[in-house]
Coordinates of C-alpha atoms in Angstrom, one line a residue:
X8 CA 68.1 1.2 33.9
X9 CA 66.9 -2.3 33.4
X10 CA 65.4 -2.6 36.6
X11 CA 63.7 0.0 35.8
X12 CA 62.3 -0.9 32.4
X13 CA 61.2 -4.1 34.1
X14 CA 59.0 -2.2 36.3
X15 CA 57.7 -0.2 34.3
X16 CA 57.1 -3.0 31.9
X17 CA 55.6 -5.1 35.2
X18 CA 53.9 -2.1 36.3
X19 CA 51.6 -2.1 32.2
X20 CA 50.8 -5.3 32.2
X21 CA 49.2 -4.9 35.5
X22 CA 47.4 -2.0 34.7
X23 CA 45.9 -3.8 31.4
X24 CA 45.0 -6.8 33.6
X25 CA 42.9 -4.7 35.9
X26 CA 41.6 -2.8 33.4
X27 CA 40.3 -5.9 31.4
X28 CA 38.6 -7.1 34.7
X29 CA 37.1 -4.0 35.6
X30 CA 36.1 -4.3 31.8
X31 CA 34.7 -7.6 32.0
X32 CA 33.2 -6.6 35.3
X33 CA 31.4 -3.5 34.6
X34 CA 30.1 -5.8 31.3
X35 CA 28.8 -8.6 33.7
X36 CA 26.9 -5.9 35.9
X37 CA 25.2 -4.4 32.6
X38 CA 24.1 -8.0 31.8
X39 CA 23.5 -8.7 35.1
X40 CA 21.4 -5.3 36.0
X41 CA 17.8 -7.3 35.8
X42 CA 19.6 -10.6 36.6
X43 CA 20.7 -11.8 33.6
X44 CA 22.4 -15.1 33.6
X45 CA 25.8 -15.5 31.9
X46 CA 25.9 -15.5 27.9
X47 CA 26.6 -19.6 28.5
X48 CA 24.3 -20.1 30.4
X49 CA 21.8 -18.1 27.8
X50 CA 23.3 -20.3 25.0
X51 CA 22.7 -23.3 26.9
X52 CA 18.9 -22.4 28.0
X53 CA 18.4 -21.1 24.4
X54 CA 19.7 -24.5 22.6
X55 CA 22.4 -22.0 20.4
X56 CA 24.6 -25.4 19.9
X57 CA 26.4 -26.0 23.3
X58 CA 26.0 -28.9 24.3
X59 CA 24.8 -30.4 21.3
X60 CA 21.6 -28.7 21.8
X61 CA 18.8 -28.9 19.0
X62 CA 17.1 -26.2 17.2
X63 CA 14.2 -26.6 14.4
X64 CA 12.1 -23.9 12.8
X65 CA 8.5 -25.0 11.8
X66 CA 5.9 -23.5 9.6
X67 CA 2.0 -24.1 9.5
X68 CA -0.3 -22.1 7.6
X69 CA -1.4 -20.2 11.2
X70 CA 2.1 -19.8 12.8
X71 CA 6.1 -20.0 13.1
X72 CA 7.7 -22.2 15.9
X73 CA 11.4 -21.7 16.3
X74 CA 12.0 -24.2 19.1
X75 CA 15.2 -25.2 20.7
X76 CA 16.1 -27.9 23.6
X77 CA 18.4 -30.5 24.5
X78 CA 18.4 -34.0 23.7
X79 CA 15.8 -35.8 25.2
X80 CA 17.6 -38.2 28.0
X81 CA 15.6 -41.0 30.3
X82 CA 14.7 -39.4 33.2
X83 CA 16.3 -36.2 33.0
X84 CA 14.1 -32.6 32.2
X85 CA 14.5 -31.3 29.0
X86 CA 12.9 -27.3 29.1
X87 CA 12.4 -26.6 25.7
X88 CA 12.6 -22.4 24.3
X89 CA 9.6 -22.6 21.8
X90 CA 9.1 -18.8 20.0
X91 CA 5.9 -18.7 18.5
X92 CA 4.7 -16.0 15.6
X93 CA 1.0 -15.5 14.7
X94 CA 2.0 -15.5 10.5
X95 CA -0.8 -13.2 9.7
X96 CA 1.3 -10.0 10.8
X97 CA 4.1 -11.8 12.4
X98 CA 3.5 -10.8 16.1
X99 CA 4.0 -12.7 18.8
X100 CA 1.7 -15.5 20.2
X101 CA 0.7 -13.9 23.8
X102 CA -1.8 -16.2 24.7
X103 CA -2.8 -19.3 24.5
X104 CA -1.2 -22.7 25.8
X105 CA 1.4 -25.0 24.4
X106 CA 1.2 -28.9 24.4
X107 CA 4.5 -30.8 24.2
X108 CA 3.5 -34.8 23.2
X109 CA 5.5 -37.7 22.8
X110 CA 4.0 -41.3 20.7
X111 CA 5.0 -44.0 19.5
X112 CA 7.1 -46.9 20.0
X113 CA 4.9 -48.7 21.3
X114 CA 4.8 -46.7 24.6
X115 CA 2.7 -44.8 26.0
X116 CA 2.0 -40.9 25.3
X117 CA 3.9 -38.6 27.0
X118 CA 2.4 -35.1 27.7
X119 CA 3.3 -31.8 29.2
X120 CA 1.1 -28.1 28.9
X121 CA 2.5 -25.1 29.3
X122 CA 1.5 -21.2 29.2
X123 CA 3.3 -18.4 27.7
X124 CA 6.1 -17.1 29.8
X125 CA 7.2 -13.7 30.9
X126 CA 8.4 -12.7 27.4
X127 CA 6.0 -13.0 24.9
X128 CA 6.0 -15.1 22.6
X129 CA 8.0 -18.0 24.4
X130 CA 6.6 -21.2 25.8
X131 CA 9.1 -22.7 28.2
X132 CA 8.0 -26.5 28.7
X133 CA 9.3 -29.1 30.6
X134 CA 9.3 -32.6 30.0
X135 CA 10.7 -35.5 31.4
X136 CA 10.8 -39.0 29.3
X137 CA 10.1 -41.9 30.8
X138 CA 10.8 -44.4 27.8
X139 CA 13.8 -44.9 25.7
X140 CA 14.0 -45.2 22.1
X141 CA 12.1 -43.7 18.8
X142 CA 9.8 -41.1 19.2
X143 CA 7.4 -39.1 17.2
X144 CA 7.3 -35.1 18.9
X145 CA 4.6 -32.6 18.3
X146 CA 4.2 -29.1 19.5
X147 CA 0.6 -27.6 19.7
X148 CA -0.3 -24.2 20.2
X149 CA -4.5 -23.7 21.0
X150 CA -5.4 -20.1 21.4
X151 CA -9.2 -20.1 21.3
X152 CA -10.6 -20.8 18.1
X153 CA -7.3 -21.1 16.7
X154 CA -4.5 -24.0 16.6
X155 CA -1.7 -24.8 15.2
X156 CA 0.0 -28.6 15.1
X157 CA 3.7 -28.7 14.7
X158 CA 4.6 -32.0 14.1
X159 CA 8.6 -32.3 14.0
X160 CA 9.1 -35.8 13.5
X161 CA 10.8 -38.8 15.1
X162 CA 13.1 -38.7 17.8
X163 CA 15.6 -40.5 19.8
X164 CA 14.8 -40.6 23.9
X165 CA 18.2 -41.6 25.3
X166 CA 18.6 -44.3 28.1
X167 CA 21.7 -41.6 29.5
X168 CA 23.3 -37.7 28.8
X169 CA 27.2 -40.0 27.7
X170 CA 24.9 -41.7 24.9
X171 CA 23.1 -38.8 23.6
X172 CA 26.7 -36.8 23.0
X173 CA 27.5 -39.5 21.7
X174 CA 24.8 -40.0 18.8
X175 CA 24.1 -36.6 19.0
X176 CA 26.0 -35.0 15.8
X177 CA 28.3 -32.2 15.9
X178 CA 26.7 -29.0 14.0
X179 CA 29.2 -26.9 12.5
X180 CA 28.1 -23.4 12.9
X181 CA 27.8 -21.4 9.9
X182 CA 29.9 -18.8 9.2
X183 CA 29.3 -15.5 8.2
X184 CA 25.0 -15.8 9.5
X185 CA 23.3 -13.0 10.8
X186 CA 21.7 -13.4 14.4
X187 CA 18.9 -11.6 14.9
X188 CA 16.5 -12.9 17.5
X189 CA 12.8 -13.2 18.0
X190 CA 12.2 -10.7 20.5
X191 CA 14.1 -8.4 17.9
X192 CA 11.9 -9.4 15.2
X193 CA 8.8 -8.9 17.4
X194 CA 10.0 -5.3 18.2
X195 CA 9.8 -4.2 14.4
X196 CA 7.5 -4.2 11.3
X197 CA 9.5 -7.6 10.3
X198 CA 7.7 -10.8 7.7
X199 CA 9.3 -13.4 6.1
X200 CA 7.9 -15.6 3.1
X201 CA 9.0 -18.2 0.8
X202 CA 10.5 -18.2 -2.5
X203 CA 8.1 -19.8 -4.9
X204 CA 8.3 -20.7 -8.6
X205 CA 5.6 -19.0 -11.2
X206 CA 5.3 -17.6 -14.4
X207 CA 6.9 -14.3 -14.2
X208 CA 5.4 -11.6 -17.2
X209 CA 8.1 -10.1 -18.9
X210 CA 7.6 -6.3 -19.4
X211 CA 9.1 -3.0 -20.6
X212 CA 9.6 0.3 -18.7
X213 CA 7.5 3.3 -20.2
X214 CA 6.3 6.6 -18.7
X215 CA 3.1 7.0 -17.2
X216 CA 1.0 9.5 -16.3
X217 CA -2.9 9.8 -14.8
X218 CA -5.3 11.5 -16.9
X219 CA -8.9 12.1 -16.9
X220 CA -10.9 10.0 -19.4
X221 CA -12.1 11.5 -22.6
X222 CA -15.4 11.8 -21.5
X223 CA -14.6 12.1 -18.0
X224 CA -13.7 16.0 -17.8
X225 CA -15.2 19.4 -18.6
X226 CA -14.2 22.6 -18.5
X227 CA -16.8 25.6 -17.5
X228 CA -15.9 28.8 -19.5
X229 CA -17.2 32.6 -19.6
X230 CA -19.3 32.8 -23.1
X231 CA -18.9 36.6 -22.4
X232 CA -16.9 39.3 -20.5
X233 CA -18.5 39.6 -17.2
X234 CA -18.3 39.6 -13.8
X235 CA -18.9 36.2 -11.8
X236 CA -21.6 35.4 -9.3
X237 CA -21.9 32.8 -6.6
X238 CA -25.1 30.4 -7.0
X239 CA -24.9 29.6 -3.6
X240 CA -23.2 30.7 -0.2
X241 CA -20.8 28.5 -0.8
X242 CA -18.8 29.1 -4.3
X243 CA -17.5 26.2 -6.2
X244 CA -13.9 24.7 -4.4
X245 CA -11.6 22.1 -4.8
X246 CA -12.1 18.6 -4.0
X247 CA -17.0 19.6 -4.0
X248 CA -18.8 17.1 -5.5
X249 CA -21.2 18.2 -8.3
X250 CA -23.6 16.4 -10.4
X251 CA -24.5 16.7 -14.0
X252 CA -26.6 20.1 -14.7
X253 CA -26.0 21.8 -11.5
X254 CA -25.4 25.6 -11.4
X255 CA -21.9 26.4 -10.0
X256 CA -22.3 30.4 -10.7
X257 CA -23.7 32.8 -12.7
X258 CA -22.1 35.6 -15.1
X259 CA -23.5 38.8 -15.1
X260 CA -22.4 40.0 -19.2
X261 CA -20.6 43.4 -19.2
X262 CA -22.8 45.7 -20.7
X263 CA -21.7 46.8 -24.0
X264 CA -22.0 50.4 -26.2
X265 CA -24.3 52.8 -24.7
X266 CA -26.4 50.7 -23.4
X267 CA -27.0 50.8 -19.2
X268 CA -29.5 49.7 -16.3
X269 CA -31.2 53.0 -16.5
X270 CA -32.0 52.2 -20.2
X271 CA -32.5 48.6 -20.0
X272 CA -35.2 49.6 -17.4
X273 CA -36.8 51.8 -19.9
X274 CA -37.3 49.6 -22.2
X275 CA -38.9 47.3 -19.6
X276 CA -41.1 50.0 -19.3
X277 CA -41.9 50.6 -23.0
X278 CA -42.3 46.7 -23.7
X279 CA -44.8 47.1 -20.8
X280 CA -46.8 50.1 -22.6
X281 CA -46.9 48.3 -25.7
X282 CA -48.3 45.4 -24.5
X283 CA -51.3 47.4 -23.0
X284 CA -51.6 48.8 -25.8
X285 CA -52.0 45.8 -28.5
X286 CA -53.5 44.1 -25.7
X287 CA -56.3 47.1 -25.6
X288 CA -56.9 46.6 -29.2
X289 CA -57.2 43.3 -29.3
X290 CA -60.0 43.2 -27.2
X291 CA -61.8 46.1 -29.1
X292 CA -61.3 44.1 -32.2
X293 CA -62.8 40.7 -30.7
X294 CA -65.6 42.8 -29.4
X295 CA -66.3 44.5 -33.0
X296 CA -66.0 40.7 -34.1
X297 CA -68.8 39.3 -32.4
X298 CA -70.8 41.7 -34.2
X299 CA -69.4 41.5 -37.4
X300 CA -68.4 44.8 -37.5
X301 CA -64.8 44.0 -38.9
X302 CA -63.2 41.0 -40.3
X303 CA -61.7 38.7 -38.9
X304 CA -58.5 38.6 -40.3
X305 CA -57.8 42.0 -38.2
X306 CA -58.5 40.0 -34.8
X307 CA -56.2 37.3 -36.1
X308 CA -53.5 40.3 -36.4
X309 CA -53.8 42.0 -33.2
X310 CA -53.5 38.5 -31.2
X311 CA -50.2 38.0 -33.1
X312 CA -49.1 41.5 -32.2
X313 CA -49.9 41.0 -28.6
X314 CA -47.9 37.7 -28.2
X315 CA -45.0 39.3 -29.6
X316 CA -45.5 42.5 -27.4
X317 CA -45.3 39.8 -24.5
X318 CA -42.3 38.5 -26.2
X319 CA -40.5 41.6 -26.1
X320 CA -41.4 42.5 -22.6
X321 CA -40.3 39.1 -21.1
X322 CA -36.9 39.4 -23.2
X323 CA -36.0 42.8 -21.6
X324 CA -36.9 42.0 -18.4
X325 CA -34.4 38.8 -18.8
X326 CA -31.9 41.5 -20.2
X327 CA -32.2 43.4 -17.0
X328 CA -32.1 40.8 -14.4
X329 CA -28.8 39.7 -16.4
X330 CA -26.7 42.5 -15.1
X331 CA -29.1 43.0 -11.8
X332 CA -27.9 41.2 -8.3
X333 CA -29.0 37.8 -6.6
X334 CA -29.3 34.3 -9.1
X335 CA -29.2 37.4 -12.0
X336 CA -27.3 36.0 -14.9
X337 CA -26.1 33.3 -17.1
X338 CA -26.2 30.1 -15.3
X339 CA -22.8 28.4 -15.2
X340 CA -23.5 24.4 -15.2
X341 CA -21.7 21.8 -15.2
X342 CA -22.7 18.9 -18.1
X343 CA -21.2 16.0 -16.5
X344 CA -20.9 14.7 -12.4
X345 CA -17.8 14.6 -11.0
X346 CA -15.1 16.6 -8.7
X347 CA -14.1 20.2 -8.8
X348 CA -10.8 19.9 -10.2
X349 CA -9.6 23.3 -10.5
X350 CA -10.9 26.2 -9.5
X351 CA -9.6 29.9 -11.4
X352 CA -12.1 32.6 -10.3
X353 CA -13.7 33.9 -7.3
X354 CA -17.3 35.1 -6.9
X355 CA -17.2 39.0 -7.6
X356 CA -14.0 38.5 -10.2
X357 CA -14.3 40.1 -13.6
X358 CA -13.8 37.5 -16.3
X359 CA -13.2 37.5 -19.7
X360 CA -14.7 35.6 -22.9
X361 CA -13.2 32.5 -22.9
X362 CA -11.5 32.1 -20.1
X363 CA -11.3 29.2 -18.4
X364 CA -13.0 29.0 -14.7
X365 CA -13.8 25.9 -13.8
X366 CA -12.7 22.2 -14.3
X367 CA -15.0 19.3 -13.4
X368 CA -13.1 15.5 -13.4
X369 CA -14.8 12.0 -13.2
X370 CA -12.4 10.2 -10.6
X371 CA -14.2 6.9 -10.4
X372 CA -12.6 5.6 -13.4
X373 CA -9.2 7.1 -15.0
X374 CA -6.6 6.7 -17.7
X375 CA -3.0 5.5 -17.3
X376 CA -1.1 6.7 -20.5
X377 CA 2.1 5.6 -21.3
X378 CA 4.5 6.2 -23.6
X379 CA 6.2 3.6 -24.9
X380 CA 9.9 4.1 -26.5
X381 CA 10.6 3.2 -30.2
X382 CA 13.3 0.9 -28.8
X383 CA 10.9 -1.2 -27.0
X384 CA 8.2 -2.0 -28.8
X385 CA 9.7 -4.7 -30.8
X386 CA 9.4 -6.4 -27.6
X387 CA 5.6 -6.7 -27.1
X388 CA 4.1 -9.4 -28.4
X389 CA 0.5 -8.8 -27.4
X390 CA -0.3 -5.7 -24.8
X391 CA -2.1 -7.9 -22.1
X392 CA -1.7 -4.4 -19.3
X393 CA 0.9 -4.0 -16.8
X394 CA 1.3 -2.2 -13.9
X395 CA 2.4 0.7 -12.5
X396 CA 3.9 2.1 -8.8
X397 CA 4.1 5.8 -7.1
X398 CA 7.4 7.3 -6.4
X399 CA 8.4 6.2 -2.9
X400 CA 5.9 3.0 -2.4
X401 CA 7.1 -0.9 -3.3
X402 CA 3.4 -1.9 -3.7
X403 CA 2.3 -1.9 -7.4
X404 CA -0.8 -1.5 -8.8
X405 CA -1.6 -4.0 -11.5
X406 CA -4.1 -3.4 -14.6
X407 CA -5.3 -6.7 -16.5
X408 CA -6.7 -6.3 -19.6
X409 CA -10.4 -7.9 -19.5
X410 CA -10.1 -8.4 -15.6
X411 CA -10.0 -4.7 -14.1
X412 CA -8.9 -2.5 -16.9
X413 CA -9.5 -1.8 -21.0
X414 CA -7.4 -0.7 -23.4
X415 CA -8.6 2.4 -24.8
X416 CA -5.7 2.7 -27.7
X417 CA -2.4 1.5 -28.5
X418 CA -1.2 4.5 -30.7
X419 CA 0.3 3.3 -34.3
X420 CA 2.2 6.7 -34.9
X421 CA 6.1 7.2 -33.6
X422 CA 5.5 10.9 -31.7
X423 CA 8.8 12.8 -34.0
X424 CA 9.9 14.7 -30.8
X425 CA 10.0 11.7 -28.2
X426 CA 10.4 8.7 -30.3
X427 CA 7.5 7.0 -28.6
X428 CA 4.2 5.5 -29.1
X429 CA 1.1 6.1 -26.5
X430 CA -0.9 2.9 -25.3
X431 CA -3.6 4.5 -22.6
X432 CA -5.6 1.5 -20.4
X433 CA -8.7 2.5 -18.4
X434 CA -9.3 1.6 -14.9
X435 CA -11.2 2.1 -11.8
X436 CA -9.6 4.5 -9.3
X437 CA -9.9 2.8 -5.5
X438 CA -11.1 5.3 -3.0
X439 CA -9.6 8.2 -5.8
X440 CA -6.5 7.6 -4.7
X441 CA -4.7 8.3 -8.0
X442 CA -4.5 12.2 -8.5
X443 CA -4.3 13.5 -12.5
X444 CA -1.5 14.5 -13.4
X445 CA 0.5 12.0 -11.7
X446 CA 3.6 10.6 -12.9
X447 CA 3.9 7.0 -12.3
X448 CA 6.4 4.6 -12.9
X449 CA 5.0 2.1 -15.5
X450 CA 5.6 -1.1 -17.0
X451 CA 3.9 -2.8 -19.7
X452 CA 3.4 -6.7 -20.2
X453 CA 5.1 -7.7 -23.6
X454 CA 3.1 -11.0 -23.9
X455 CA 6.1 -13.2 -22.9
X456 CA 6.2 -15.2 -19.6
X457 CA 8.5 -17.8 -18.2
X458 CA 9.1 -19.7 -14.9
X459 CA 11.0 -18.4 -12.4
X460 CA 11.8 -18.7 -8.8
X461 CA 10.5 -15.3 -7.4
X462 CA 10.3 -13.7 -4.0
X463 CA 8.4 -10.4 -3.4
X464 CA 9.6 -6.9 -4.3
X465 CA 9.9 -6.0 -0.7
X466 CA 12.7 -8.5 -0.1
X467 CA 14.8 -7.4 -2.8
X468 CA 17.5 -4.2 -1.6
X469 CA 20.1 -2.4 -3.8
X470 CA 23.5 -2.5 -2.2
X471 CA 25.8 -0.5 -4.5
X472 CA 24.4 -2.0 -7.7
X473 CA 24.5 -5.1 -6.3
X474 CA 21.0 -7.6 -5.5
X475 CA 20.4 -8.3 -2.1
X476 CA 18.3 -11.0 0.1
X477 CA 18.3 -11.5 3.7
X478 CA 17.8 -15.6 3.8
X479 CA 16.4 -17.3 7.1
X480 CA 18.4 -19.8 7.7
X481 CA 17.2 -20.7 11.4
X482 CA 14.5 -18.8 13.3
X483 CA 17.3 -16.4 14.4
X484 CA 20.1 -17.1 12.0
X485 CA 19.9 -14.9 8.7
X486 CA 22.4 -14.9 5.4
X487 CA 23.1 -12.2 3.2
X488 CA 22.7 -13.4 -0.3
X489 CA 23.6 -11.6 -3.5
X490 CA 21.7 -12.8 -6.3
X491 CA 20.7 -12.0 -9.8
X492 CA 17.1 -10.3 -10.1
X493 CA 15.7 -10.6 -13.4
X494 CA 11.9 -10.1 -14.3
X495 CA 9.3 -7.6 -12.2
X496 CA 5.9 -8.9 -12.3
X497 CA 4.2 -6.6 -10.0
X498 CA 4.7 -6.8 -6.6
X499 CA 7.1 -10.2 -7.3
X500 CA 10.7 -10.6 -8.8
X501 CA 12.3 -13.3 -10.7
X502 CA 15.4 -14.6 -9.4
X503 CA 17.2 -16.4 -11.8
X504 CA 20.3 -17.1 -9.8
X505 CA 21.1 -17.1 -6.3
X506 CA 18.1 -18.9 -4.3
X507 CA 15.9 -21.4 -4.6
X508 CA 12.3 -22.0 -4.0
X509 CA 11.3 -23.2 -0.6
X510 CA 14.3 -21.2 1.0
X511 CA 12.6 -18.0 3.2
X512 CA 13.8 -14.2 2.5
X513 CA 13.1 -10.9 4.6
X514 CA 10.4 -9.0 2.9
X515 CA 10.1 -6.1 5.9
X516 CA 12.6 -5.5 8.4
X517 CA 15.6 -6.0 6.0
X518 CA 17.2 -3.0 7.2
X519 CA 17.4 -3.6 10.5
X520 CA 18.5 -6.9 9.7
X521 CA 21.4 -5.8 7.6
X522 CA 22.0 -3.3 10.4
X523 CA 22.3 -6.1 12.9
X524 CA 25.1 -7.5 10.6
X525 CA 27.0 -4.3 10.3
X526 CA 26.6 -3.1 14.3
X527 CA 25.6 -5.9 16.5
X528 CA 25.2 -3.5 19.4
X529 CA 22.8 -1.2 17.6
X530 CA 20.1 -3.6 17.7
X531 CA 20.4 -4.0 21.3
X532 CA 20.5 -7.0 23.5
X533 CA 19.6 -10.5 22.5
X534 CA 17.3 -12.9 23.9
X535 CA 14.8 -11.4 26.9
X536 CA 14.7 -13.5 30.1

């Protein structure tokens, strides 16, 4: 029996062992599938601290360099990794050439060129020292008009590789980082930006919502029970243009009692009679005038009752064409320029007096009014604007009164139902964007500002309740910091413990960096070769 649990004890172990190397094998080929070289030998080309390899990250105001190399050693080639990122949108650099220089110490400069590599995004240069000693490096990246000069600084050339491990410092790795490398960056909508200090607005919360301005709307009614016309081929719609005193429709009035086309027809026709009639006489009466065969004052009579015999001819035909087809009717017009804003008739539809048909807006300029709860407003110093985001977008739109927006009122009555007090600001509407009726999520400066060290809103992620920054470390080395929000200004947020200004946060591609954290393998394979 115990020659027998040996075996089969003998006879596991074995099984494990060649299990683990068909693991480790099967791992190697997947690495090794577009000739992949070992993960040392990736470390060591990268610079990720074997052998005492250096790594620095560089800012200009044009781009990122995240290099990495060995020491520099007499005689020996160093290839340097250099990842470079256009900061405008954080792409990679796929052009251009990269020039490696050594000065100073009284020696001559040392210089080596080279052009982006396979991968873009990295320069791989080579150089070789030839003198010993102190050093001053600088990386520069021309790509036509633009450039960008790294200058990182003295450093040591050593006469041998057993002198620079020696001087060379041990780097203790961080624990606990984040890697998430260039390439992966590249891959994604990803940005990084430093935390400054400023004066940070305090502000209170409030609810907003986008109305049309005072004078900014109208509302097109039926004066009578009718039936409505088109003015055109095309009847008024949602979202038409109109200008002030256009015809949008007519209404043709119901006719009322016993009254009919038939008869308004007759009377068109007895208006007509009339009028040849007192116009008949008149001219009689001038004739008999001019020889003073009747006075005068009868003339004057009959020319007053033939104007109003025109009167009352023109008035029935107008009655007529009311009810009659074509542009018949009362002309529906608009009294200010704006957008069709809701539309509640068709052409053909009876209507009744009163009713509401048509709504014309002015979306060029706009009201945000917000109420502001009783609570708060012991807050507010002086009402300098405030800002104001849509549901689902980080971007705020801010309002500054005097600079892009006017305060219309800042209500001085407590509404008894909802215990808050209106302040509406006007503003221009970019593009008419903003759609009444909106809700918006509103805040209002109180006045009060202090200094803060503040990143943008972008950067800042809930985690269960907690405040969460992804902090660059390195160019692929990233820390999960919680930290203590405070103030929203806009599109920035006070931090008032946690970070400090000068260090660099995500602001897009958080999530993917948090996911690299969570499941490495998700994110896929690290450095490209």
């Amino acid at each position: 029996m115990k020659s027998l649990n040996t075996l089969l004890l003998v006879t596991t172990l074995a099984s494990a062992l060649s299990l683990a190397a068909c693991s480790k094998k099967e791992h190697s080929h997947e690495e090794g599938e577009h000739e992949h070289p070992s993960h040392e030998e990736e470390h060591q080309e990268h610079g990720h601290g074997h052998g005492g390899g250096i790594s620095v990250t560089h800012y200009t105001t044009e781009a990122e360099l995240f290099v990495e190399y060995p020491p520099l050693t007499l005689n020996t080639e160093s290839a340097f990794a250099a990842h470079l990122t256009w900061l405008k949108d954080f792409s990679a650099v796929n052009q251009g050439q990269l020039l490696v220089s050594l000065t100073g110490g009284g020696h001559p400069e040392e210089r080596v060129v080279a052009t982006v590599s396979q991968t873009a995004g990295i320069f791989r240069p080579v150089i070789k020292p030839q003198y010993i000693g102190k050093r001053h490096l600088q990386l520069i990246l021309t790509d036509g008009t633009r450039k960008s000069v790294h200058d990182l600084g003295e450093v040591e050339v050593y006469p041998d590789a057993k002198t620079a491990t020696k001087h060379q410092a041990a780097e203790e790795e961080e624990s606990g980082l984040i890697a998430f490398t260039k390439e992966q960056q590249w891959k994604i909508d990803f940005a990084t930006a430093p935390a400054i200090t400023r004066s940070m607005r305090d502000s209170i919360s409030a609810i907003g919502v986008i109305k049309p301005r005072a004078a900014g709307q109208a509302i097109v009614t039926a004066i009578s029970t009718g039936i409505i016309k088109s003015a055109t081929n095309d009847f008024p719609h949602l979202g038409q243009k109109v200008v002030a005193g256009q015809t949008l429709a007519y209404l043709s009035p119901r006719l009322g009692g016993d009254a009919d086309v038939a008869a308004l027809s007759l009377a068109i026709e007895q208006a007509s009679i009339t009028l040849d009639q007192v116009s008949y006489e008149r001219k009689r009466l001038e004739s008999l005038l001019t020889l003073e065969a009747v006075a005068e004052k009868r003339v004057i009579e009959a020319r007053q009752q033939e104007r109003l015999a025109q009167a009352n001819l023109t008035a029935a035909r107008k009655r007529l064409a009311t009810y009659q087809g074509g542009e018949g009717g009362i002309a529906l017009k608009t009294p200010i320029s704006g957008t069709v804003v809701a539309v509640n008739t068709t052409a053909g539809a009876s209507v009744e007096a009163g009713q509401s048909l048509l709504q014309i807006a002015d979306l060029d300029k706009v009201w945000l009014e917000a109420k502001i709860p009783e609570s708060e407003l012991g807050r507010i110093q002086t009402l300098t604007g405030g800002f104001f985001s849509l549901n689902g977008q980080h971007q705020a739109m801010q309002l500054e009164i005097g600079k892009n927006a006017r305060l219309v009122a800042y209500g001085g009555l407590v509404d008894a139902n909802t215990r808050t007090v209106p302040a509406i600001l006007e503003f221009s509407n970019p593009q008419q964007q903003l759609r009444l009726g909106m809700t918006v999520n509103t805040q209002l400066y109180t006045g009060v500002a202090q200094n803060l060290v503040a990143v943008p809103a972008s950067a800042l992620s809930d985690e269960n309740g907690q405040s969460v920054l992804f902090v660059l470390k390195e160019g692929e080395s990233f820390e999960r910091r919680v930290v203590k929000a405070s103030i929203r200004d806009g599109d920035w947020v006070g931090i008032s413990q946690g970070l400090i200004a000068g260090e660099r946060v995500v602001t897009r591609g958080a999530y993917q960096v948090r996911l690299a954290a969570t499941a490495p393998a998700a994110m896929g394979h690290g450095h490209a070769h």
